């Protein structure tokens, strides 16, 4: 981009499904005919394969952790302890991510000729917590631990993390309300979510 005095706008983040009708990037170059070789060089920077990889694809890591928890919660395995361990790992990852982001100065980008879309906190929370909340809704242990983790993330993160955590806390509570039959279990989940029970 610098050599051609142009600009590259990446449209496909790592992990994006690549299809023939979806551009990977848009390139703005003043004299395109003179810099045709630069287009090939830009295209060659993209790795297109049959499967997602962990390299530069943080959302894939979150999906895999969530899938491990989902398998642990399947009726054939019935291992809520492993799902709880995954919730703890996700909590630590998001806290660490928030701490690293707070120490980053983004006012002057190092590569100002390349633009990429950001990964939203809501998308990452969807990857991490949706399946766990769904598959663990009927488990009091998992539901309580998930509510506690989401309360922590809502309290320690930036505005985007707080909003995503609150959204998922509500969804997880709604799922638990539909799945749990025992009044005391539901009261425990409500308490973990910071909501007073109707019987209090």
Coordinates of N, CA and C in Angstrom, one line a residue:
X1 N 0.8 -1.2 0.0 CA 0.0 0.0 0.0 C 0.9 1.3 0.0
X2 N 1.9 1.2 0.8 CA 2.8 2.4 0.8 C 3.5 2.6 -0.5
X3 N 4.0 1.4 -1.1 CA 4.7 1.5 -2.4 C 3.8 2.1 -3.5
X4 N 2.5 1.8 -3.5 CA 1.6 2.2 -4.5 C 0.9 3.5 -4.1
X5 N 1.2 4.0 -2.9 CA 0.5 5.2 -2.4 C -1.0 5.0 -2.4
X6 N -1.4 3.7 -1.9 CA -2.8 3.4 -1.9 C -3.3 3.1 -0.5
X7 N -4.5 2.4 -0.5 CA -5.1 2.1 0.7 C -5.8 0.7 0.6
X8 N -5.7 -0.1 1.6 CA -6.4 -1.4 1.6 C -7.4 -1.4 2.7
X9 N -8.6 -1.8 2.3 CA -9.7 -1.9 3.3 C -10.1 -3.4 3.4
X10 N -9.7 -4.1 4.4 CA -9.9 -5.5 4.6 C -11.4 -5.7 5.0
X11 N -12.1 -6.6 4.4 CA -13.5 -6.8 4.7 C -13.7 -8.2 5.4
X12 N -12.7 -9.1 5.3 CA -12.8 -10.4 5.9 C -11.8 -10.6 7.0
X13 N -12.3 -10.6 8.2 CA -11.4 -10.9 9.3 C -11.1 -12.4 9.4
X14 N -10.0 -12.8 10.1 CA -9.7 -14.2 10.2 C -10.9 -15.0 10.7
X15 N -11.2 -16.2 10.1 CA -12.3 -17.0 10.5 C -13.6 -16.7 9.6
X16 N -13.6 -15.7 8.8 CA -14.7 -15.4 8.0 C -14.8 -16.5 6.9
X17 N -16.1 -16.9 6.6 CA -16.3 -17.8 5.5 C -16.0 -17.1 4.2
X18 N -15.1 -17.7 3.5 CA -14.7 -17.1 2.2 C -15.5 -17.8 1.1
X19 N -16.2 -17.0 0.3 CA -17.0 -17.5 -0.8 C -16.6 -16.7 -2.1
X20 N -16.9 -17.2 -3.2 CA -16.5 -16.5 -4.5 C -17.2 -15.1 -4.6
X21 N -18.3 -14.9 -4.0 CA -19.0 -13.6 -4.2 C -18.7 -12.6 -3.1
X22 N -17.7 -13.0 -2.2 CA -17.4 -12.1 -1.1 C -16.0 -11.6 -1.2
X23 N -15.8 -10.3 -1.4 CA -14.4 -9.7 -1.5 C -13.7 -9.9 -0.2
X24 N -12.4 -10.2 -0.2 CA -11.6 -10.2 1.0 C -11.1 -8.8 1.4
X25 N -11.0 -7.9 0.4 CA -10.5 -6.6 0.6 C -10.8 -5.7 -0.6
X26 N -10.9 -4.4 -0.3 CA -11.0 -3.4 -1.4 C -9.7 -2.7 -1.4
X27 N -9.2 -2.4 -2.6 CA -7.9 -1.7 -2.8 C -8.1 -0.4 -3.5
X28 N -7.6 0.7 -3.0 CA -7.6 2.0 -3.7 C -6.2 2.3 -4.0
X29 N -5.9 2.3 -5.3 CA -4.5 2.7 -5.8 C -4.7 3.7 -6.9
X30 N -4.0 4.9 -6.9 CA -4.1 5.9 -7.8 C -4.0 5.4 -9.3
X31 N -2.9 4.7 -9.6 CA -2.6 4.2 -10.9 C -2.6 2.7 -10.9
X32 N -3.8 2.1 -11.1 CA -3.9 0.6 -10.9 C -3.1 -0.1 -11.9
X33 N -3.0 0.4 -13.2 CA -2.3 -0.4 -14.2 C -0.8 -0.5 -13.9
X34 N -0.3 0.5 -13.3 CA 1.1 0.5 -12.9 C 1.5 -0.4 -11.8
X35 N 0.4 -0.7 -11.0 CA 0.7 -1.5 -9.8 C -0.1 -2.8 -9.7
X36 N -0.3 -3.4 -10.9 CA -1.0 -4.7 -10.9 C -0.4 -5.7 -10.0
X37 N 1.0 -5.7 -9.9 CA 1.7 -6.7 -9.1 C 1.4 -6.5 -7.7
X38 N 1.0 -5.3 -7.2 CA 0.7 -5.1 -5.8 C -0.6 -5.8 -5.5
X39 N -1.6 -5.9 -6.4 CA -2.8 -6.6 -6.1 C -2.6 -8.0 -5.8
X40 N -1.7 -8.7 -6.6 CA -1.4 -10.1 -6.4 C -0.7 -10.3 -5.0
X41 N 0.1 -9.3 -4.7 CA 0.8 -9.4 -3.4 C -0.1 -9.3 -2.2
X42 N -1.1 -8.4 -2.4 CA -2.1 -8.2 -1.3 C -3.0 -9.5 -1.2
X43 N -3.4 -10.0 -2.3 CA -4.2 -11.3 -2.3 C -3.5 -12.4 -1.7
X44 N -2.2 -12.4 -1.9 CA -1.3 -13.5 -1.3 C -1.2 -13.5 0.2
X45 N -1.5 -12.3 0.8 CA -1.4 -12.2 2.2 C -2.5 -12.9 2.9
X46 N -3.6 -13.3 2.2 CA -4.7 -14.0 2.8 C -4.5 -15.5 2.7
X47 N -4.7 -16.2 3.8 CA -4.7 -17.6 3.9 C -6.1 -18.2 3.8
X48 N -6.5 -18.8 2.7 CA -7.8 -19.4 2.6 C -7.7 -20.9 2.6
X49 N -8.4 -21.5 3.6 CA -8.4 -23.0 3.7 C -9.7 -23.5 4.0
X50 N -9.7 -24.8 4.3 CA -11.0 -25.5 4.6 C -11.5 -25.4 6.0
X51 N -10.5 -25.0 6.9 CA -10.9 -25.0 8.3 C -10.3 -23.7 8.9
X52 N -11.0 -23.3 10.0 CA -10.5 -22.2 10.8 C -9.2 -22.6 11.6
X53 N -8.4 -21.7 11.9 CA -7.2 -22.0 12.7 C -7.1 -21.0 13.8
X54 N -6.3 -21.3 14.8 CA -6.2 -20.4 16.0 C -5.3 -19.2 15.7
X55 N -4.5 -19.2 14.6 CA -3.6 -18.1 14.3 C -4.5 -16.9 13.9
X56 N -4.3 -15.8 14.7 CA -5.0 -14.6 14.4 C -6.5 -14.6 14.4
X57 N -7.1 -15.7 15.0 CA -8.6 -15.8 15.0 C -9.0 -16.0 16.4
X58 N -9.1 -15.0 17.2 CA -9.5 -15.2 18.6 C -10.9 -15.7 18.8
X59 N -11.8 -15.4 17.9 CA -13.2 -15.9 18.0 C -13.2 -17.4 17.9
X60 N -12.3 -18.0 17.1 CA -12.3 -19.4 17.0 C -12.0 -20.1 18.3
X61 N -11.0 -19.5 19.0 CA -10.7 -20.0 20.3 C -11.8 -20.0 21.3
X62 N -12.6 -18.9 21.2 CA -13.8 -18.8 22.1 C -14.8 -19.9 21.7
X63 N -15.0 -20.1 20.4 CA -16.0 -21.1 19.9 C -15.6 -22.5 20.4
X64 N -14.3 -22.8 20.3 CA -13.8 -24.1 20.7 C -14.0 -24.3 22.2
X65 N -13.7 -23.3 23.0 CA -13.9 -23.5 24.4 C -15.4 -23.7 24.7
X66 N -16.3 -22.9 24.1 CA -17.7 -23.1 24.3 C -18.2 -24.4 23.9
X67 N -17.6 -25.0 22.8 CA -18.0 -26.3 22.3 C -17.6 -27.4 23.3
X68 N -16.4 -27.2 23.9 CA -16.0 -28.2 24.9 C -17.0 -28.2 26.1
X69 N -17.4 -27.0 26.5 CA -18.4 -26.9 27.6 C -19.7 -27.6 27.2
X70 N -20.1 -27.3 25.9 CA -21.4 -27.9 25.4 C -21.3 -29.4 25.4
X71 N -20.2 -30.0 25.0 CA -20.1 -31.4 25.0 C -20.1 -32.0 26.4
X72 N -19.4 -31.3 27.3 CA -19.4 -31.7 28.7 C -20.8 -31.7 29.3
X73 N -21.7 -30.8 28.8 CA -23.0 -30.7 29.4 C -24.0 -31.6 28.6
X74 N -23.6 -32.4 27.6 CA -24.5 -33.2 26.9 C -25.0 -34.4 27.9
X75 N -26.2 -34.9 27.6 CA -26.7 -35.9 28.5 C -25.8 -37.2 28.6
X76 N -25.1 -37.5 27.6 CA -24.2 -38.7 27.6 C -23.0 -38.5 28.4
X77 N -22.5 -37.2 28.6 CA -21.3 -37.0 29.4 C -21.7 -36.5 30.7
X78 N -22.6 -35.5 30.8 CA -23.1 -35.0 32.1 C -21.9 -34.6 33.1
X79 N -21.1 -33.6 32.6 CA -19.9 -33.2 33.4 C -20.0 -31.7 33.6
X80 N -20.8 -31.2 34.5 CA -20.9 -29.8 34.7 C -19.6 -29.2 35.2
X81 N -18.8 -30.0 35.9 CA -17.5 -29.5 36.4 C -16.6 -28.9 35.3
X82 N -16.6 -29.7 34.2 CA -15.7 -29.2 33.1 C -16.3 -27.9 32.5
X83 N -17.6 -27.8 32.4 CA -18.3 -26.6 31.9 C -17.9 -25.4 32.8
X84 N -18.0 -25.7 34.1 CA -17.6 -24.6 35.1 C -16.2 -24.2 34.9
X85 N -15.3 -25.1 34.7 CA -13.9 -24.8 34.4 C -13.7 -23.9 33.2
X86 N -14.5 -24.2 32.1 CA -14.5 -23.4 30.9 C -15.0 -22.0 31.2
X87 N -16.0 -21.9 32.0 CA -16.5 -20.5 32.3 C -15.4 -19.7 33.0
X88 N -14.7 -20.4 33.9 CA -13.6 -19.7 34.6 C -12.5 -19.3 33.6
X89 N -12.2 -20.2 32.7 CA -11.2 -19.8 31.7 C -11.6 -18.6 30.8
X90 N -12.9 -18.6 30.4 CA -13.4 -17.5 29.6 C -13.4 -16.2 30.4
X91 N -13.8 -16.3 31.7 CA -13.7 -15.1 32.5 C -12.3 -14.6 32.6
X92 N -11.3 -15.4 32.8 CA -9.9 -14.9 32.8 C -9.5 -14.3 31.5
X93 N -9.9 -14.9 30.4 CA -9.5 -14.4 29.1 C -10.1 -13.0 28.9
X94 N -11.4 -12.8 29.2 CA -12.0 -11.5 29.0 C -11.4 -10.5 29.9
X95 N -11.1 -10.8 31.1 CA -10.5 -9.9 32.1 C -9.1 -9.5 31.6
X96 N -8.3 -10.5 31.1 CA -7.0 -10.2 30.6 C -7.1 -9.3 29.3
X97 N -8.0 -9.6 28.5 CA -8.2 -8.8 27.2 C -8.5 -7.4 27.6
X98 N -9.4 -7.2 28.6 CA -9.8 -5.8 29.0 C -8.6 -5.1 29.5
X99 N -7.7 -5.8 30.3 CA -6.6 -5.1 30.9 C -5.6 -4.7 29.8
X100 N -5.4 -5.6 28.8 CA -4.5 -5.3 27.7 C -5.0 -4.2 26.9
X101 N -6.3 -4.1 26.6 CA -6.9 -3.1 25.8 C -6.7 -1.7 26.5
X102 N -6.9 -1.7 27.8 CA -6.8 -0.5 28.6 C -5.4 0.1 28.5
X103 N -4.4 -0.7 28.2 CA -3.0 -0.2 28.2 C -2.5 0.1 26.8
X104 N -3.5 0.0 25.8 CA -3.1 0.2 24.4 C -3.5 1.6 23.9
X105 N -2.5 2.3 23.3 CA -2.8 3.6 22.8 C -3.1 3.5 21.3
X106 N -4.4 3.8 20.9 CA -4.8 3.6 19.5 C -4.9 4.9 18.8
X107 N -4.4 6.0 19.3 CA -4.5 7.3 18.6 C -3.8 7.3 17.3
X108 N -2.6 6.7 17.2 CA -1.8 6.8 16.0 C -1.5 5.4 15.5
X109 N -2.3 4.9 14.6 CA -2.1 3.5 14.1 C -0.7 3.4 13.4
X110 N -0.1 2.2 13.6 CA 1.2 2.0 13.0 C 1.1 1.9 11.5
X111 N 0.0 1.2 11.0 CA -0.2 1.0 9.6 C -1.4 1.8 9.2
X112 N -1.3 3.0 8.8 CA -2.4 3.9 8.5 C -3.0 3.7 7.1
X113 N -2.4 2.9 6.3 CA -2.9 2.6 4.9 C -3.7 1.3 4.9
X114 N -3.9 0.7 6.0 CA -4.7 -0.5 6.0 C -5.8 -0.4 7.1
X115 N -7.0 -0.6 6.7 CA -8.2 -0.5 7.6 C -8.8 -1.9 7.7
X116 N -9.2 -2.3 8.9 CA -9.9 -3.6 9.1 C -11.1 -3.3 10.0
X117 N -12.2 -4.1 9.9 CA -13.3 -4.0 10.8 C -12.9 -4.5 12.2
X118 N -13.5 -3.9 13.2 CA -13.2 -4.4 14.6 C -14.0 -5.6 14.9
X119 N -13.5 -6.3 15.9 CA -14.3 -7.5 16.5 C -15.1 -6.9 17.6
X120 N -16.4 -7.0 17.6 CA -17.2 -6.5 18.6 C -17.2 -7.3 19.9
X121 N -17.4 -6.7 21.0 CA -17.5 -7.5 22.2 C -18.7 -8.3 22.3
X122 N -19.8 -7.9 21.7 CA -21.0 -8.7 21.6 C -20.8 -9.9 20.8
X123 N -20.1 -9.9 19.7 CA -19.8 -11.1 18.9 C -19.0 -12.1 19.7
X124 N -18.0 -11.6 20.5 CA -17.1 -12.5 21.2 C -17.9 -13.1 22.4
X125 N -18.8 -12.3 23.0 CA -19.6 -12.9 24.1 C -20.6 -13.9 23.5
X126 N -21.1 -13.7 22.3 CA -22.0 -14.7 21.7 C -21.3 -16.0 21.4
X127 N -20.0 -15.9 20.9 CA -19.2 -17.1 20.7 C -18.9 -17.8 22.0
X128 N -18.7 -17.1 23.1 CA -18.2 -17.7 24.3 C -19.4 -18.3 25.2
X129 N -20.5 -17.5 25.3 CA -21.4 -17.8 26.3 C -22.8 -18.3 25.8
X130 N -23.2 -18.2 24.6 CA -24.5 -18.5 24.2 C -24.8 -20.0 24.3
X131 N -23.9 -20.9 23.8 CA -24.1 -22.3 23.9 C -24.0 -22.8 25.4
X132 N -23.2 -22.2 26.2 CA -23.1 -22.6 27.6 C -24.4 -22.3 28.3
X133 N -24.9 -21.1 28.1 CA -26.2 -20.7 28.7 C -27.3 -21.6 28.3
X134 N -27.3 -22.0 27.0 CA -28.4 -22.8 26.5 C -28.3 -24.2 27.0
X135 N -27.1 -24.8 26.9 CA -26.9 -26.2 27.3 C -26.8 -26.4 28.8
X136 N -26.5 -25.3 29.5 CA -26.3 -25.4 31.0 C -27.5 -24.9 31.7
X137 N -28.6 -24.5 31.0 CA -29.7 -23.8 31.7 C -30.3 -24.7 32.8
X138 N -30.3 -26.0 32.6 CA -31.0 -26.9 33.5 C -30.1 -27.3 34.6
X139 N -28.8 -26.8 34.6 CA -27.9 -27.2 35.7 C -27.7 -26.0 36.6
X140 N -28.1 -26.2 37.9 CA -28.0 -25.1 38.9 C -26.5 -24.7 39.0
X141 N -25.6 -25.6 39.1 CA -24.2 -25.3 39.3 C -23.7 -24.4 38.1
X142 N -24.0 -24.8 36.9 CA -23.5 -24.1 35.7 C -24.2 -22.7 35.7
X143 N -25.5 -22.7 35.9 CA -26.2 -21.4 35.8 C -25.7 -20.4 36.8
X144 N -25.5 -20.8 38.0 CA -25.0 -19.9 39.1 C -23.6 -19.4 38.7
X145 N -22.7 -20.3 38.3 CA -21.3 -19.9 38.0 C -21.3 -19.0 36.8
X146 N -22.2 -19.2 35.8 CA -22.2 -18.3 34.6 C -22.7 -16.9 35.0
X147 N -23.7 -16.9 35.9 CA -24.2 -15.6 36.3 C -23.1 -14.8 37.1
X148 N -22.4 -15.5 37.9 CA -21.3 -14.8 38.7 C -20.2 -14.3 37.8
X149 N -19.9 -15.1 36.8 CA -18.8 -14.7 35.8 C -19.3 -13.5 35.0
X150 N -20.5 -13.5 34.6 CA -21.1 -12.4 33.8 C -21.2 -11.1 34.6
X151 N -21.6 -11.3 35.9 CA -21.6 -10.1 36.8 C -20.2 -9.5 37.0
X152 N -19.2 -10.3 37.1 CA -17.8 -9.8 37.2 C -17.4 -9.1 36.0
X153 N -17.7 -9.6 34.8 CA -17.3 -9.0 33.6 C -18.1 -7.7 33.4
X154 N -19.3 -7.6 33.8 CA -20.1 -6.4 33.7 C -19.5 -5.3 34.6
X155 N -18.8 -5.7 35.7 CA -18.3 -4.7 36.6 C -16.9 -4.3 36.3
X156 N -16.1 -5.2 35.6 CA -14.7 -4.8 35.5 C -14.3 -4.4 34.1
X157 N -15.2 -4.4 33.1 CA -14.9 -4.1 31.8 C -15.3 -2.7 31.4
X158 N -15.0 -2.4 30.1 CA -15.4 -1.1 29.5 C -16.9 -1.2 29.2
X159 N -17.4 -0.1 28.6 CA -18.8 0.0 28.3 C -19.3 -1.1 27.4
X160 N -18.5 -1.5 26.4 CA -18.9 -2.5 25.5 C -19.0 -3.9 26.2
X161 N -18.0 -4.2 27.0 CA -18.0 -5.4 27.8 C -19.2 -5.5 28.8
X162 N -19.4 -4.3 29.4 CA -20.5 -4.3 30.4 C -21.8 -4.5 29.7
X163 N -22.1 -3.9 28.5 CA -23.3 -4.1 27.8 C -23.5 -5.5 27.3
X164 N -22.4 -6.1 26.8 CA -22.5 -7.5 26.4 C -22.7 -8.5 27.5
X165 N -22.1 -8.2 28.7 CA -22.2 -9.1 29.8 C -23.7 -9.0 30.4
X166 N -24.2 -7.8 30.4 CA -25.6 -7.6 30.9 C -26.6 -8.3 30.0
X167 N -26.4 -8.2 28.7 CA -27.2 -8.8 27.7 C -27.2 -10.3 27.9
X168 N -26.0 -10.9 28.0 CA -25.9 -12.4 28.2 C -26.4 -12.8 29.6
X169 N -26.2 -12.0 30.6 CA -26.8 -12.3 31.9 C -28.3 -12.5 31.8
X170 N -28.9 -11.6 31.1 CA -30.4 -11.6 31.0 C -30.8 -12.8 30.2
X171 N -30.1 -13.1 29.1 CA -30.5 -14.3 28.3 C -30.3 -15.6 29.1
X172 N -29.2 -15.7 29.8 CA -28.9 -16.9 30.6 C -30.0 -17.0 31.7
X173 N -30.4 -16.0 32.3 CA -31.4 -16.0 33.4 C -32.7 -16.5 32.8
X174 N -33.1 -16.0 31.6 CA -34.3 -16.4 31.0 C -34.3 -17.9 30.7
X175 N -33.2 -18.3 30.2 CA -33.1 -19.8 29.9 C -33.2 -20.6 31.1
X176 N -32.5 -20.2 32.2 CA -32.6 -20.9 33.5 C -34.0 -20.9 34.0
X177 N -34.7 -19.8 33.9 CA -36.1 -19.7 34.4 C -37.0 -20.7 33.7
X178 N -36.7 -21.0 32.4 CA -37.5 -22.0 31.6 C -37.1 -23.4 31.9
X179 N -35.8 -23.6 32.3 CA -35.3 -25.0 32.5 C -35.4 -25.5 33.9
X180 N -35.2 -24.6 34.9 CA -35.1 -25.1 36.3 C -36.5 -25.2 36.9
X181 N -36.8 -26.3 37.5 CA -38.1 -26.5 38.1 C -38.2 -26.2 39.6
X182 N -37.1 -26.4 40.3 CA -37.1 -26.2 41.7 C -37.0 -24.7 42.1
X183 N -37.9 -24.2 42.9 CA -38.0 -22.8 43.3 C -36.7 -22.4 43.9
X184 N -36.1 -23.2 44.7 CA -34.9 -22.8 45.4 C -33.7 -22.7 44.4
X185 N -33.7 -23.6 43.4 CA -32.6 -23.5 42.4 C -32.7 -22.1 41.6
X186 N -33.9 -21.8 41.2 CA -34.1 -20.6 40.5 C -33.8 -19.4 41.4
X187 N -34.1 -19.4 42.6 CA -33.8 -18.3 43.6 C -32.3 -18.2 43.7
X188 N -31.5 -19.3 43.6 CA -30.1 -19.2 43.7 C -29.5 -18.5 42.4
X189 N -30.1 -18.9 41.3 CA -29.6 -18.3 40.0 C -30.0 -16.8 40.0
X190 N -31.1 -16.4 40.5 CA -31.5 -15.0 40.5 C -30.6 -14.2 41.5
X191 N -30.3 -14.9 42.6 CA -29.4 -14.2 43.5 C -28.0 -14.0 42.9
X192 N -27.5 -15.0 42.2 CA -26.2 -14.9 41.5 C -26.2 -13.8 40.4
X193 N -27.4 -13.6 39.8 CA -27.6 -12.6 38.8 C -27.8 -11.2 39.4
X194 N -27.9 -11.1 40.7 CA -28.2 -9.8 41.4 C -29.6 -9.4 41.4
X195 N -30.5 -10.4 41.2 CA -31.9 -10.1 41.2 C -32.6 -10.8 42.4
X196 N -33.4 -10.0 43.1 CA -34.0 -10.5 44.3 C -35.1 -11.5 43.9
X197 N -35.2 -12.6 44.6 CA -36.3 -13.6 44.4 C -37.6 -13.0 44.7
X198 N -38.6 -13.5 44.0 CA -40.0 -13.1 44.3 C -40.5 -13.5 45.6
X199 N -39.8 -14.5 46.2 CA -40.2 -15.0 47.6 C -39.5 -14.2 48.7
X200 N -38.5 -13.4 48.3 CA -37.8 -12.6 49.4 C -38.6 -11.6 50.0

